[in-house]
Structure formats: structure tokens, C-alpha cells
XYZ file of C-alpha atoms in Angstrom:
346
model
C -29.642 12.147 20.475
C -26.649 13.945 18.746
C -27.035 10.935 15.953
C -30.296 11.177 15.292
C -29.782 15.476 14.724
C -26.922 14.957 12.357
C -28.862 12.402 10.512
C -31.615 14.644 10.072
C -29.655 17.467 9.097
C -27.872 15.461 6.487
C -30.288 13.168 5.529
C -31.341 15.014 2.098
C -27.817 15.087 0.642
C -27.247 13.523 -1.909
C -23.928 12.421 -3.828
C -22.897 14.704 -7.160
C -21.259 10.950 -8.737
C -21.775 7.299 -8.086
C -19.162 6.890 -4.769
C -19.266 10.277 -3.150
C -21.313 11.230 -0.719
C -21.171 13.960 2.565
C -22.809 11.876 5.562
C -20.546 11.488 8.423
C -20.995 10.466 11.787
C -19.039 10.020 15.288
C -16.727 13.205 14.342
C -17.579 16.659 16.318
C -18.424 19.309 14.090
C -17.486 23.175 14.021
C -18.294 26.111 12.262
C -16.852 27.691 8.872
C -17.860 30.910 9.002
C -14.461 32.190 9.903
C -11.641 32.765 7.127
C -9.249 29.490 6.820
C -5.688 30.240 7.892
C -3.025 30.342 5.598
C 0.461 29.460 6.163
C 3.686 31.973 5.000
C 4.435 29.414 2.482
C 1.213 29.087 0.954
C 0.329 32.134 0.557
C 1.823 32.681 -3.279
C -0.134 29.379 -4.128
C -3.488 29.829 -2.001
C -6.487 32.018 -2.513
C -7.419 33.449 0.992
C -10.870 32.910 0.757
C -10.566 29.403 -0.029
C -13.500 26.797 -0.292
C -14.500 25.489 2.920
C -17.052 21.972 2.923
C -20.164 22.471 4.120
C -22.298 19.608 5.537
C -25.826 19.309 7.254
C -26.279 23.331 8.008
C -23.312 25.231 7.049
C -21.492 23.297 9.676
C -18.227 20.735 8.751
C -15.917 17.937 10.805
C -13.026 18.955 11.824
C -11.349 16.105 13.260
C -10.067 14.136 10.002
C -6.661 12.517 9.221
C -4.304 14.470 7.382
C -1.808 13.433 4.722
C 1.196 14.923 3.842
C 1.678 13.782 0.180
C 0.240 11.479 -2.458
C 3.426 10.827 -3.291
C 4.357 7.014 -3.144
C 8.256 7.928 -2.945
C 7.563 10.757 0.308
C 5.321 8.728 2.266
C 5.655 8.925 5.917
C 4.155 6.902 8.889
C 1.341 9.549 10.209
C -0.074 9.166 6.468
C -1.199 5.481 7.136
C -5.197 5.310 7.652
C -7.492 2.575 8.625
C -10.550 2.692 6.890
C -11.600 -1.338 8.058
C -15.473 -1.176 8.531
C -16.021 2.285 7.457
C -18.813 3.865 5.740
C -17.450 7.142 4.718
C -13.912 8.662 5.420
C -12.829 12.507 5.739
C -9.488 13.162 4.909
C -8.232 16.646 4.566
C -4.522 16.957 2.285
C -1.961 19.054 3.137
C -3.953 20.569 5.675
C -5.846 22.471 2.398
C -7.914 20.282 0.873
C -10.683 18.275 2.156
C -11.893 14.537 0.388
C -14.933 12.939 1.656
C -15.685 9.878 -0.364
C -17.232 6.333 0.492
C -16.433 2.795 -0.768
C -19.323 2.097 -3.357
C -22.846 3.132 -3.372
C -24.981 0.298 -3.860
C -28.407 0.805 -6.048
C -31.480 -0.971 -3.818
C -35.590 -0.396 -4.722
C -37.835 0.104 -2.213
C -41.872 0.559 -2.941
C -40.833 1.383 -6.570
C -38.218 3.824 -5.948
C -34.546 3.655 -6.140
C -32.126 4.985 -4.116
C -28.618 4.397 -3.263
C -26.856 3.492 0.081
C -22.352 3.399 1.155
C -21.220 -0.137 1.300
C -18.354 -0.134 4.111
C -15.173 -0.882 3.005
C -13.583 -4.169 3.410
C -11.740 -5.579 6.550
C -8.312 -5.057 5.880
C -8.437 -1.732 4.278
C -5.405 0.282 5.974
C -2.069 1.789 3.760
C -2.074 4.908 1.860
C -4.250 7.265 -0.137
C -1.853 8.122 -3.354
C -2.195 9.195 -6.906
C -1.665 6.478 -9.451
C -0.076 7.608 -12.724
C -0.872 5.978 -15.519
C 1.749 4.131 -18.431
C 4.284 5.988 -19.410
C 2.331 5.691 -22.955
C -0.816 7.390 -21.736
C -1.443 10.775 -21.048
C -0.362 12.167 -17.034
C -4.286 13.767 -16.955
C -5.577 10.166 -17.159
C -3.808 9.663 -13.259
C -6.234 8.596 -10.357
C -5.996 8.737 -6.260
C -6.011 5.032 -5.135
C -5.470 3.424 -1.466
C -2.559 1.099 -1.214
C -3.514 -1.753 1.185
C 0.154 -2.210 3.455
C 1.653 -3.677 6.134
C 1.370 -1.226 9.208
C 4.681 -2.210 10.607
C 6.739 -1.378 7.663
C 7.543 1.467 6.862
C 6.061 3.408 3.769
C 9.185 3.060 1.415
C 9.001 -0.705 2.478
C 5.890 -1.729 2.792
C 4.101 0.281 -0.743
C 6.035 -1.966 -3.022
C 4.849 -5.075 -1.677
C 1.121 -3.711 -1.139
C -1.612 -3.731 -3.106
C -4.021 -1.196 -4.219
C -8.046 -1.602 -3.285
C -10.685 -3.857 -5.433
C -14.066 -3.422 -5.668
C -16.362 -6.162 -5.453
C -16.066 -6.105 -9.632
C -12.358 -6.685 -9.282
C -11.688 -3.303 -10.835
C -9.327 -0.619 -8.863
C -11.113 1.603 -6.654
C -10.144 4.969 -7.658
C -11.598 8.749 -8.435
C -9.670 10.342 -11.662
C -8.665 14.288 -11.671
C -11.660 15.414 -13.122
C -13.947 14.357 -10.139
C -11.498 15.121 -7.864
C -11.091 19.131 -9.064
C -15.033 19.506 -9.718
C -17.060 17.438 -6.916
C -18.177 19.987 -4.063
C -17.007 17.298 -1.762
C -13.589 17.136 -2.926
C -12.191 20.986 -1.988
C -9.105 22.712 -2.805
C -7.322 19.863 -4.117
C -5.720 21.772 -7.009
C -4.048 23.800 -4.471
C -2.933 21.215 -2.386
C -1.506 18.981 -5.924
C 0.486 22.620 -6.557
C 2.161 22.469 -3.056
C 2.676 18.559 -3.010
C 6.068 19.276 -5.705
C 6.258 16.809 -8.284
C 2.941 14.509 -7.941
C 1.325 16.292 -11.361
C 3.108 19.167 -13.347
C 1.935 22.129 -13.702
C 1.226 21.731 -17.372
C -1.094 19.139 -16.788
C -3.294 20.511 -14.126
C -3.332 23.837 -16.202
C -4.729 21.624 -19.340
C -7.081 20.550 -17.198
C -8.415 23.822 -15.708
C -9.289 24.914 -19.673
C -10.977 21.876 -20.341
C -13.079 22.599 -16.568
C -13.179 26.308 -17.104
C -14.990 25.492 -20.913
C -17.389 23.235 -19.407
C -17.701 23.764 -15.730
C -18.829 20.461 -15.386
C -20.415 19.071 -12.229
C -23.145 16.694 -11.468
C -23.143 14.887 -15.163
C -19.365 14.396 -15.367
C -18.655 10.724 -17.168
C -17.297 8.126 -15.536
C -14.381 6.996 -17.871
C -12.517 9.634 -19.639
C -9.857 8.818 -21.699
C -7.142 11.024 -22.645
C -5.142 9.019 -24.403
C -4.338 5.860 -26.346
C -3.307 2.623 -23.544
C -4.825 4.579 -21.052
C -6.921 1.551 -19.199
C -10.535 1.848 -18.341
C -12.868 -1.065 -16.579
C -15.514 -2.495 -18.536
C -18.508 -3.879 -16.656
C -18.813 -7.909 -17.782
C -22.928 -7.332 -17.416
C -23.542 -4.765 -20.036
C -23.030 -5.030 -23.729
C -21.938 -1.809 -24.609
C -19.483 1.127 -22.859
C -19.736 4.865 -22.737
C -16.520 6.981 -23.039
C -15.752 10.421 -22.991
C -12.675 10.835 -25.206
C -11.030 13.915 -23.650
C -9.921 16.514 -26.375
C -7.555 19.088 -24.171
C -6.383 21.059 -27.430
C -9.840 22.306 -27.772
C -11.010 21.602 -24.401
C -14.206 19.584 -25.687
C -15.695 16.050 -24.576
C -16.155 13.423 -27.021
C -18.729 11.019 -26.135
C -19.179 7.470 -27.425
C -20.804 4.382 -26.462
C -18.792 1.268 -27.964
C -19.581 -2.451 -27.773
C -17.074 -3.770 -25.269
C -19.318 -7.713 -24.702
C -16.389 -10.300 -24.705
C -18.486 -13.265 -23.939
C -22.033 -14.790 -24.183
C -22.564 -14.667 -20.191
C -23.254 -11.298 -18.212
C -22.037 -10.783 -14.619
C -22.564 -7.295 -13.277
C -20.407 -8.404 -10.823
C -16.970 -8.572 -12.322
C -15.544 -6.165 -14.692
C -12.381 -6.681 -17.629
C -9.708 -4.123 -18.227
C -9.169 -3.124 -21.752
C -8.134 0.440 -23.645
C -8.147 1.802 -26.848
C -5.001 1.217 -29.380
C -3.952 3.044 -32.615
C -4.342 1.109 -35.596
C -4.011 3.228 -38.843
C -5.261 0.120 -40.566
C -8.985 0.230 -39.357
C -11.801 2.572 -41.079
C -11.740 4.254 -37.345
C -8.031 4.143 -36.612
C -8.681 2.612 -33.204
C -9.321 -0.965 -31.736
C -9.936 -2.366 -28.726
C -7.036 -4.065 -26.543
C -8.633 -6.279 -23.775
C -5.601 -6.152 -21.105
C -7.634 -7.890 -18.442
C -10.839 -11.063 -18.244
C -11.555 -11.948 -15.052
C -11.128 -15.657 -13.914
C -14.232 -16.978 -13.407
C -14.759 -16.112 -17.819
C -11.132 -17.374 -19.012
C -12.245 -19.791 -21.577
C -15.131 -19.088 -22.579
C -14.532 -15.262 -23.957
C -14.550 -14.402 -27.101
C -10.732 -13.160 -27.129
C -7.971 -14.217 -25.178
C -6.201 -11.659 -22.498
C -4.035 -9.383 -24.551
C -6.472 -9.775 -27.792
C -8.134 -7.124 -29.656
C -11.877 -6.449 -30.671
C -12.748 -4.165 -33.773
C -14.073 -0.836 -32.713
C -17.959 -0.723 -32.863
C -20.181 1.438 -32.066
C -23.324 1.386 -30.446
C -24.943 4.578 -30.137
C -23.488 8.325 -31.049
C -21.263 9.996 -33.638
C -18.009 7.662 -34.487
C -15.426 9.342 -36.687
C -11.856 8.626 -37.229
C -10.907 11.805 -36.017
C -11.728 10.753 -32.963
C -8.166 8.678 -33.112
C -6.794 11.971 -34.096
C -7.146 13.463 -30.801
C -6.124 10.653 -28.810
C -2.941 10.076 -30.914
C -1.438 13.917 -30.165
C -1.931 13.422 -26.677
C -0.268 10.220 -26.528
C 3.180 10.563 -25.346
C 3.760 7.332 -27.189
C 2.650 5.300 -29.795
C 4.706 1.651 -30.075
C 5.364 0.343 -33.550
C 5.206 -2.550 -31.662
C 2.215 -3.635 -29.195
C 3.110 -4.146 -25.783
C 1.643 -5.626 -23.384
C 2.863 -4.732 -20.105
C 0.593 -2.230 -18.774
C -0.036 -2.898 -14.270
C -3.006 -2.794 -13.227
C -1.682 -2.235 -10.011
């Protein structure tokens, strides 16, 4: 009887971006009316009337794991989760912020209308929640929070190295970059919890990012793949033939959209996806090309560029100018006379 009530009070919510969602079952729920305590040594960091989730009612779960860190380097044992089998998970950070996220939503049609529903995660999905930074060539705003799949029995310092971080069914990294994370209503508090977790993102960073959120106060609309800088890796779906980006301008805290043909190969498969970024290359009209870093197996041979290659920039709908490269070449920390191709996808 309890299941069916919190179904019904939850069952109109629906997820600001593709992956989040608030529906949670089997946890015991409490009231946030009452002010959130605050440590002595958070109080120079925390607002005291902090956000609080609310789900199905004004009501939220209050048992969820909590994590100490994000960083890889300070991991500790009680930060392991097992997420094997589940639809949703609630984790709250620092004992601050709260995450509720899901695996994948999966589009399905039913009597003409579509809707989405959580795909469980995978057997085998236990480790560590932790945020990935990109190359040391790409802007630190273009890091992500990833799960590390590890060995329960090792310990974190031992078993991270050897782990590795969670797929989706496209092959691509399951992950939920900064902007998501610091605007979805189902992601709370994090900045304050990234400011008390020393050394995972500077301060300069997150405070470029605040501008660029306090400009636009984004929220439901909020594109998928931002990119922030040159080498900074982005999956491209191997069913579509063209990709939309948002190249992130944090000097004048704008958002420059553009859709760019990203097809490698004849055949479509929505369900795989390549790796590839964008790559300075003063000789082009638009100062930019297309590096593909990553083709998954099942097309090796029969794409029109090898791994490592590069494809002329295109584009396929939207404004295109070369000032576009502008932007992405002052914010990256880097720019290699020589191309390298080393960038980890893991």
C-alpha cells in the first residue's frame, strides 16, 4: 500500500534532462520543513537556508549513502556503493548536497505518445562516484562525475587504478558535466559541497561558471555537450548525421550553438557512439577540424577515417564563424604544435 501512495504522489514528475529523474522507492521518507543543520566548519562556506529536495509532496528520503569526496586520491571504504539492479540512486555528498540520477532513460511510444522510462543499471555496477577531469589540454570546466566500477575488496587507492569507469549501452562514458550538476533541481547544493571537498575544482573555475549560470540561469533546455575548450572529448551518436554543440564562451558568459556533421560512415547504429573533439587548425576557413579519437569496433573498416583521423568542419544548421575557434583557443590551456593523440577515455 505504501508503494502504490508514493507512486501516485510521484508519478507526474518528470526529469529536467535526458537521465535524471526524482522517483524513488523502498527508502522511508521525512519531512523538510525544518532548517538543515550546519556544521562549525561549514558555516563560512554554507548558506543557512540551504536547498533542500523535494519529492512527491514536499516530502524527501532520507536514508541515502553518503560520500566523503570525489576525489580519486581521498577515497575511503564507506564511499563504495552498489548500484547492481537499480533504477534510481540517492546519494547525498558531504552530507550537503543531494544527487538523484538514474542510468538512462529509454524513449518507448505507446498509443501515439512518447514517454520515457529508467533503464536499471548493469550487474556489476559497484566502485565510486568521482569527478573526471578532463586532458590537461582542455579546459578544468569541461570535468564530469563518473562511477568507477572496482574491486570491493581492495581498497580505494588500490583498486581505482585498475577499475574502470561505467558504459552505456552506446559504449560512451556515463557521466553528468558541471553544468547539469549546479542547475538540475535534483542535483542540490553541490557547489557547496565541491567548495568544502579541497582541491577537486578551484575556485576559479566554479566562479567562471557561476557568471556563465548567473547570465543565463539555465534549466530545463541546457545542451547536452558543451565544450569549453579545444581536445575536450564529446560522444557522437553513430545513428545521426549531424551533432549539436554548445561552444561555451566563459569571457562573456554566452552559449554558442552549432550543429556540425559528425557521419563517419555509410551505416547508422543508434546504438553505439564514436569519441571525437574539436582541434585548432589555423589553416582551415573555420580554424577548427574535427579529431575522431574513438570508432567503435563493430565500424573499424568500413569508416570513412581511421581512429586518430580528422574530418573538415561542416556545418549543418546555425551560424558558423571562425571566431568561434577564437573562443575555444583562449580557454585552452594548451594548444600542441604537434597533434597528440593520447587523450583516455577512461
Amino acid at each position: 500500500m505504501l508503494i502504490r501512495k508514493l507512486i501516485f504522489q510521484t508519478s507526474k514528475i518528470r526529469p529536467s534532462s535526458p537521465g535524471l529523474t526524482t522517483v524513488f522507492l523502498n527508502h522511508r521518507y521525512v519531512s523538510t520543513t525544518s532548517k538543515p543543520k550546519v556544521t562549525p566548519s561549514e558555516k563560512p562556506v554554507l548558506d543557512p537556508y540551504l536547498k533542500v529536495p523535494k519529492v512527491g509532496g514536499g516530502r524527501t528520503f532520507s536514508r541515502s549513502h553518503n560520500i566523503s569526496t570525489l576525489d580519486p586520491a581521498r577515497l575511503v571504504p564507506t564511499d563504495f556503493i552498489d548500484l547492481k539492479q537499480q533504477l534510481y540512486f540517492a546519494v547525498r555528498y558531504r552530507n550537503i548536497s543531494v544527487m538523484f540520477a538514474t542510468y538512462k532513460r529509454v524513449a518507448a511510444i505507446a498509443k501515439r505518445t512518447e514517454y520515457g522510462y529508467p533503464l536499471a543499471f548493469p550487474a556489476g555496477t559497484h566502485g565510486y562516484f568521482y569527478l573526471h577531469h578532463p586532458p590537461t589540454d582542455a579546459h578544468p570546466c569541461a570535468a564530469t562525475l563518473r562511477f568507477r566500477i572496482c574491486d570491493k575488496i581492495l581498497p580505494p587507492q588500490k583498486g581505482f587504478p585498475g577499475g574502470k569507469d561505467l558504459l552505456l549501452p552506446t559504449g560512451a562514458p556515463w557521466e553528468m558535466d558541471l553544468l547539469h550538476l549546479l542547475t538540475t533541481p535534483y542535483v542540490t547544493n553541490f557547489r557547496e559541497a565541491l567548495l568544502l571537498d579541497n582541491m577537486v575544482l578551484s575556485e576559479e573555475a566554479l566562479s567562471q561558471l557561476n557568471g556563465l549560470l548567473a547570465a543565463h540561469r539555465i534549466r530545463d533546455r541546457l545542451p547536452s555537450r558543451n565544450v569549453f575548450s579545444f581536445r575536450q572529448p564529446f560522444s557522437v551518436s553513430m545513428g545521426k548525421r549531424s551533432t549539436m554543440l554548445s561552444l561555451v564562451d566563459l569571457q562573456t558568459n554566452t552559449l554558442l550553438p552549432i550543429q556540425i556533421f559528425t557521419q563517419i560512415a555509410e551505416r547508422t547504429d543508434k546504438t553505439l557512439a564514436s569519441t571525437m573533439c574539436l582541434e585548432y587548425d589555423p589553416f582551415t576557413p573555420l580554424h577548427m577540424v574535427i579529431r575522431v579519437l574513438h570508432i567503435p569496433e563493430e565500424f573499424r573498416g568500413e569508416a570513412y577515417v581511421n581512429m586518430g583521423g580528422t574530418l573538415p568542419l561542416r556545418k549543418a544548421g546555425g551560424k558558423l564563424t571562425s571566431s568561434m575557434a577564437d573562443v575555444l583557443l583562449r580557454q585552452s590551456p594548451s594548444v600542441p604544435s604537434h597533434v597528440s593523440l593520447d587523450i583516455a577515455l577512461d
